[in-house]
Amino acid sequence: MAESVVLDPVDLHLLRLLQNDARATYRDLAAQIGVAPSTCLDRVTRLRRSGVILGHQLRLDPAKLGRGLQALLSVQVRPHRRELVGPFVERIRALPESLTVFHLTGPDDYLVHVAVADMADLQRLVLDEFTSRREVARVETRLIFQQWDCGPLLPHGPHTATPSAK
């Protein structure tokens, strides 16, 4: 497990602003926080190097790209050994339909979030890319009716507890 990073109130304020608008300029961020733009740039650079900021992503709407059906695939891999797991995960990650892959505890080894065109495309994906693999013992499919994004990681306001280093 990664160690936490000590963040001061300025770092927390900066992160709150960035998580809501990652395209804000350093000048605008600095003005809202009350620091110099160069200080803002230095802090963002430090937060990136320390791994607090993981990157910036462009989010696409799968339905508008012809992939209006989303599903969660619970996958059981047998035997669950490192030499099979690595290639399996890399293959699944390389599929254009795969949005997210989770490695789990419990009866299922993986949960794969996929976006496909329709039921026939989902059937093709499950049969051709999952159950056709020797190491895949079982796949269980759950259709997603609706999805909601949850709130930001850091709540608004100055009363956020500062994580401490371990």
PDB file of C-alpha atoms in Angstrom:
ATOM      1  CA  MET A   1       0.000   0.000   0.000  1.00  0.00           C
ATOM      2  CA  ALA A   2       1.319   3.439  -0.911  1.00  0.00           C
ATOM      3  CA  GLU A   3       2.294   5.802   1.849  1.00  0.00           C
ATOM      4  CA  SER A   4       0.243   8.935   2.273  1.00  0.00           C
ATOM      5  CA  VAL A   5       1.729  12.353   1.599  1.00  0.00           C
ATOM      6  CA  VAL A   6       1.564  15.232   4.069  1.00  0.00           C
ATOM      7  CA  LEU A   7      -0.538  18.021   2.560  1.00  0.00           C
ATOM      8  CA  ASP A   8      -0.842  21.531   3.950  1.00  0.00           C
ATOM      9  CA  PRO A   9      -3.964  23.729   3.604  1.00  0.00           C
ATOM     10  CA  VAL A  10      -2.635  25.345   0.398  1.00  0.00           C
ATOM     11  CA  ASP A  11      -2.082  21.911  -1.190  1.00  0.00           C
ATOM     12  CA  LEU A  12      -5.590  20.813  -0.197  1.00  0.00           C
ATOM     13  CA  HIS A  13      -7.147  23.998  -1.595  1.00  0.00           C
ATOM     14  CA  LEU A  14      -5.203  23.556  -4.837  1.00  0.00           C
ATOM     15  CA  LEU A  15      -6.305  19.917  -5.144  1.00  0.00           C
ATOM     16  CA  ARG A  16      -9.950  20.850  -4.500  1.00  0.00           C
ATOM     17  CA  LEU A  17      -9.806  23.393  -7.313  1.00  0.00           C
ATOM     18  CA  LEU A  18      -8.018  21.059  -9.733  1.00  0.00           C
ATOM     19  CA  GLN A  19     -10.321  18.095  -9.152  1.00  0.00           C
ATOM     20  CA  ASN A  20     -13.237  20.273 -10.225  1.00  0.00           C
ATOM     21  CA  ASP A  21     -11.435  21.915 -13.172  1.00  0.00           C
ATOM     22  CA  ALA A  22      -8.193  20.272 -14.223  1.00  0.00           C
ATOM     23  CA  ARG A  23      -7.837  22.779 -17.084  1.00  0.00           C
ATOM     24  CA  ALA A  24      -7.611  25.849 -14.836  1.00  0.00           C
ATOM     25  CA  THR A  25      -4.540  27.968 -15.500  1.00  0.00           C
ATOM     26  CA  TYR A  26      -1.846  28.402 -12.859  1.00  0.00           C
ATOM     27  CA  ARG A  27      -2.606  32.124 -12.857  1.00  0.00           C
ATOM     28  CA  ASP A  28      -6.301  31.495 -12.074  1.00  0.00           C
ATOM     29  CA  LEU A  29      -5.488  28.867  -9.449  1.00  0.00           C
ATOM     30  CA  ALA A  30      -2.910  31.131  -7.801  1.00  0.00           C
ATOM     31  CA  ALA A  31      -5.400  34.009  -7.651  1.00  0.00           C
ATOM     32  CA  GLN A  32      -8.031  31.820  -5.979  1.00  0.00           C
ATOM     33  CA  ILE A  33      -5.546  30.436  -3.443  1.00  0.00           C
ATOM     34  CA  GLY A  34      -3.677  33.657  -2.803  1.00  0.00           C
ATOM     35  CA  VAL A  35      -0.184  32.589  -3.899  1.00  0.00           C
ATOM     36  CA  ALA A  36       2.099  33.497  -6.806  1.00  0.00           C
ATOM     37  CA  PRO A  37       1.616  31.575 -10.084  1.00  0.00           C
ATOM     38  CA  SER A  38       5.189  30.254  -9.778  1.00  0.00           C
ATOM     39  CA  THR A  39       4.362  28.899  -6.297  1.00  0.00           C
ATOM     40  CA  CYS A  40       1.248  27.248  -7.734  1.00  0.00           C
ATOM     41  CA  LEU A  41       3.285  25.648 -10.524  1.00  0.00           C
ATOM     42  CA  ASP A  42       5.900  24.399  -8.038  1.00  0.00           C
ATOM     43  CA  ARG A  43       3.224  22.863  -5.830  1.00  0.00           C
ATOM     44  CA  VAL A  44       1.455  21.116  -8.720  1.00  0.00           C
ATOM     45  CA  THR A  45       4.820  19.782  -9.928  1.00  0.00           C
ATOM     46  CA  ARG A  46       5.584  18.457  -6.423  1.00  0.00           C
ATOM     47  CA  LEU A  47       2.114  16.883  -6.158  1.00  0.00           C
ATOM     48  CA  ARG A  48       2.648  15.137  -9.514  1.00  0.00           C
ATOM     49  CA  ARG A  49       6.106  13.857  -8.571  1.00  0.00           C
ATOM     50  CA  SER A  50       4.842  12.547  -5.228  1.00  0.00           C
ATOM     51  CA  GLY A  51       2.032  10.669  -6.989  1.00  0.00           C
ATOM     52  CA  VAL A  52      -0.851  12.603  -5.424  1.00  0.00           C
ATOM     53  CA  ILE A  53      -1.882  13.898  -8.871  1.00  0.00           C
ATOM     54  CA  LEU A  54      -2.010  10.915 -11.205  1.00  0.00           C
ATOM     55  CA  GLY A  55      -2.755  12.741 -14.437  1.00  0.00           C
ATOM     56  CA  HIS A  56      -5.471  14.415 -16.441  1.00  0.00           C
ATOM     57  CA  GLN A  57      -7.990  12.433 -18.409  1.00  0.00           C
ATOM     58  CA  LEU A  58     -10.353  13.207 -21.215  1.00  0.00           C
ATOM     59  CA  ARG A  59     -13.696  11.507 -20.574  1.00  0.00           C
ATOM     60  CA  LEU A  60     -15.666  10.241 -23.533  1.00  0.00           C
ATOM     61  CA  ASP A  61     -19.325   9.241 -23.714  1.00  0.00           C
ATOM     62  CA  PRO A  62     -19.354   5.575 -24.838  1.00  0.00           C
ATOM     63  CA  ALA A  63     -22.949   5.851 -26.129  1.00  0.00           C
ATOM     64  CA  LYS A  64     -22.040   8.713 -28.460  1.00  0.00           C
ATOM     65  CA  LEU A  65     -19.208   6.562 -29.814  1.00  0.00           C
ATOM     66  CA  GLY A  66     -21.571   3.699 -30.688  1.00  0.00           C
ATOM     67  CA  ARG A  67     -21.117   1.753 -27.440  1.00  0.00           C
ATOM     68  CA  GLY A  68     -24.427   2.334 -25.701  1.00  0.00           C
ATOM     69  CA  LEU A  69     -24.495  -0.908 -23.707  1.00  0.00           C
ATOM     70  CA  GLN A  70     -22.290  -1.244 -20.635  1.00  0.00           C
ATOM     71  CA  ALA A  71     -21.803  -4.305 -18.465  1.00  0.00           C
ATOM     72  CA  LEU A  72     -19.779  -5.650 -15.571  1.00  0.00           C
ATOM     73  CA  LEU A  73     -18.143  -9.005 -16.178  1.00  0.00           C
ATOM     74  CA  SER A  74     -17.213 -11.054 -13.105  1.00  0.00           C
ATOM     75  CA  VAL A  75     -14.389 -13.356 -14.164  1.00  0.00           C
ATOM     76  CA  GLN A  76     -12.961 -16.370 -12.379  1.00  0.00           C
ATOM     77  CA  VAL A  77      -9.483 -17.458 -13.497  1.00  0.00           C
ATOM     78  CA  ARG A  78      -8.230 -20.995 -12.765  1.00  0.00           C
ATOM     79  CA  PRO A  79      -5.602 -21.683 -11.783  1.00  0.00           C
ATOM     80  CA  HIS A  80      -5.077 -18.248 -10.290  1.00  0.00           C
ATOM     81  CA  ARG A  81      -1.312 -18.135 -10.762  1.00  0.00           C
ATOM     82  CA  ARG A  82       0.972 -15.222 -11.571  1.00  0.00           C
ATOM     83  CA  GLU A  83       2.135 -16.636 -14.904  1.00  0.00           C
ATOM     84  CA  LEU A  84      -1.494 -16.714 -16.131  1.00  0.00           C
ATOM     85  CA  VAL A  85      -2.725 -13.579 -14.392  1.00  0.00           C
ATOM     86  CA  GLY A  86      -0.239 -11.152 -15.977  1.00  0.00           C
ATOM     87  CA  PRO A  87      -0.958 -12.070 -19.614  1.00  0.00           C
ATOM     88  CA  PHE A  88      -4.710 -12.271 -18.894  1.00  0.00           C
ATOM     89  CA  VAL A  89      -4.825  -8.754 -17.428  1.00  0.00           C
ATOM     90  CA  GLU A  90      -2.725  -7.294 -20.244  1.00  0.00           C
ATOM     91  CA  ARG A  91      -4.976  -8.890 -22.886  1.00  0.00           C
ATOM     92  CA  ILE A  92      -8.152  -7.617 -21.218  1.00  0.00           C
ATOM     93  CA  ARG A  93      -6.674  -4.126 -20.775  1.00  0.00           C
ATOM     94  CA  ALA A  94      -5.815  -4.052 -24.488  1.00  0.00           C
ATOM     95  CA  LEU A  95      -9.415  -4.694 -25.565  1.00  0.00           C
ATOM     96  CA  PRO A  96     -11.050  -1.482 -26.810  1.00  0.00           C
ATOM     97  CA  GLU A  97     -14.276  -2.480 -25.023  1.00  0.00           C
ATOM     98  CA  SER A  98     -12.598  -2.610 -21.591  1.00  0.00           C
ATOM     99  CA  LEU A  99     -13.056   0.525 -19.506  1.00  0.00           C
ATOM    100  CA  THR A 100     -11.745  -0.674 -16.132  1.00  0.00           C
ATOM    101  CA  VAL A 101     -10.325  -3.899 -14.707  1.00  0.00           C
ATOM    102  CA  PHE A 102     -10.384  -4.671 -10.985  1.00  0.00           C
ATOM    103  CA  HIS A 103      -8.478  -7.528  -9.297  1.00  0.00           C
ATOM    104  CA  LEU A 104     -10.680  -8.773  -6.437  1.00  0.00           C
ATOM    105  CA  THR A 105     -10.836 -10.973  -3.400  1.00  0.00           C
ATOM    106  CA  GLY A 106     -13.689 -13.457  -3.018  1.00  0.00           C
ATOM    107  CA  PRO A 107     -15.141 -15.985  -5.449  1.00  0.00           C
ATOM    108  CA  ASP A 108     -14.444 -13.828  -8.528  1.00  0.00           C
ATOM    109  CA  ASP A 109     -10.921 -12.815  -9.431  1.00  0.00           C
ATOM    110  CA  TYR A 110     -11.695  -9.883 -11.736  1.00  0.00           C
ATOM    111  CA  LEU A 111     -14.439  -7.389 -12.403  1.00  0.00           C
ATOM    112  CA  VAL A 112     -14.262  -5.877 -15.882  1.00  0.00           C
ATOM    113  CA  HIS A 113     -16.327  -2.831 -16.869  1.00  0.00           C
ATOM    114  CA  VAL A 114     -16.990  -2.936 -20.607  1.00  0.00           C
ATOM    115  CA  ALA A 115     -18.828  -0.790 -23.166  1.00  0.00           C
ATOM    116  CA  VAL A 116     -20.157  -2.440 -26.330  1.00  0.00           C
ATOM    117  CA  ALA A 117     -22.513  -1.595 -29.180  1.00  0.00           C
ATOM    118  CA  ASP A 118     -25.329  -4.007 -28.336  1.00  0.00           C
ATOM    119  CA  MET A 119     -26.199  -7.447 -26.954  1.00  0.00           C
ATOM    120  CA  ALA A 120     -24.703  -9.252 -29.955  1.00  0.00           C
ATOM    121  CA  ASP A 121     -21.442  -7.343 -29.457  1.00  0.00           C
ATOM    122  CA  LEU A 122     -21.467  -8.231 -25.746  1.00  0.00           C
ATOM    123  CA  GLN A 123     -22.031 -11.900 -26.590  1.00  0.00           C
ATOM    124  CA  ARG A 124     -19.149 -11.796 -29.085  1.00  0.00           C
ATOM    125  CA  LEU A 125     -16.874 -10.168 -26.508  1.00  0.00           C
ATOM    126  CA  VAL A 126     -17.694 -12.711 -23.784  1.00  0.00           C
ATOM    127  CA  LEU A 127     -17.370 -15.742 -26.065  1.00  0.00           C
ATOM    128  CA  ASP A 128     -14.395 -14.661 -28.182  1.00  0.00           C
ATOM    129  CA  GLU A 129     -12.287 -12.738 -25.679  1.00  0.00           C
ATOM    130  CA  PHE A 130     -13.141 -14.228 -22.286  1.00  0.00           C
ATOM    131  CA  THR A 131     -14.578 -17.743 -22.230  1.00  0.00           C
ATOM    132  CA  SER A 132     -12.386 -18.843 -25.135  1.00  0.00           C
ATOM    133  CA  ARG A 133      -9.301 -18.369 -22.930  1.00  0.00           C
ATOM    134  CA  ARG A 134      -8.112 -21.570 -21.184  1.00  0.00           C
ATOM    135  CA  GLU A 135      -7.550 -19.862 -17.836  1.00  0.00           C
ATOM    136  CA  VAL A 136     -11.076 -18.412 -17.653  1.00  0.00           C
ATOM    137  CA  ALA A 137     -13.228 -20.781 -15.611  1.00  0.00           C
ATOM    138  CA  ARG A 138     -16.371 -18.637 -15.429  1.00  0.00           C
ATOM    139  CA  VAL A 139     -17.805 -15.308 -16.588  1.00  0.00           C
ATOM    140  CA  GLU A 140     -20.911 -13.751 -15.097  1.00  0.00           C
ATOM    141  CA  THR A 141     -22.423 -10.741 -16.881  1.00  0.00           C
ATOM    142  CA  ARG A 142     -24.386  -7.899 -15.310  1.00  0.00           C
ATOM    143  CA  LEU A 143     -25.872  -5.177 -17.489  1.00  0.00           C
ATOM    144  CA  ILE A 144     -25.581  -1.590 -16.288  1.00  0.00           C
ATOM    145  CA  PHE A 145     -28.871   0.296 -16.521  1.00  0.00           C
ATOM    146  CA  GLN A 146     -27.542   3.617 -15.284  1.00  0.00           C
ATOM    147  CA  GLN A 147     -24.343   5.038 -13.827  1.00  0.00           C
ATOM    148  CA  TRP A 148     -23.654   8.059 -11.628  1.00  0.00           C
ATOM    149  CA  ASP A 149     -20.337   9.702 -10.931  1.00  0.00           C
ATOM    150  CA  CYS A 150     -19.742  10.326  -7.261  1.00  0.00           C
ATOM    151  CA  GLY A 151     -18.512  13.453  -5.578  1.00  0.00           C
ATOM    152  CA  PRO A 152     -14.958  14.683  -5.496  1.00  0.00           C
ATOM    153  CA  LEU A 153     -12.382  12.914  -3.348  1.00  0.00           C
ATOM    154  CA  LEU A 154     -11.709  16.061  -1.345  1.00  0.00           C
ATOM    155  CA  PRO A 155     -14.792  17.800   0.032  1.00  0.00           C
ATOM    156  CA  HIS A 156     -15.156  21.559  -0.291  1.00  0.00           C
ATOM    157  CA  GLY A 157     -14.082  23.742   2.607  1.00  0.00           C
ATOM    158  CA  PRO A 158     -11.112  24.286   4.871  1.00  0.00           C
ATOM    159  CA  HIS A 159     -12.074  21.630   7.422  1.00  0.00           C
ATOM    160  CA  THR A 160     -10.568  18.637   5.653  1.00  0.00           C
ATOM    161  CA  ALA A 161      -8.259  16.566   7.819  1.00  0.00           C
ATOM    162  CA  THR A 162      -4.695  16.558   6.592  1.00  0.00           C
ATOM    163  CA  PRO A 163      -3.413  13.047   5.855  1.00  0.00           C
ATOM    164  CA  SER A 164      -0.304  12.215   7.813  1.00  0.00           C
ATOM    165  CA  ALA A 165       2.756  10.405   6.582  1.00  0.00           C
ATOM    166  CA  LYS A 166       3.179   6.803   7.692  1.00  0.00           C
TER     167      LYS A 166
END
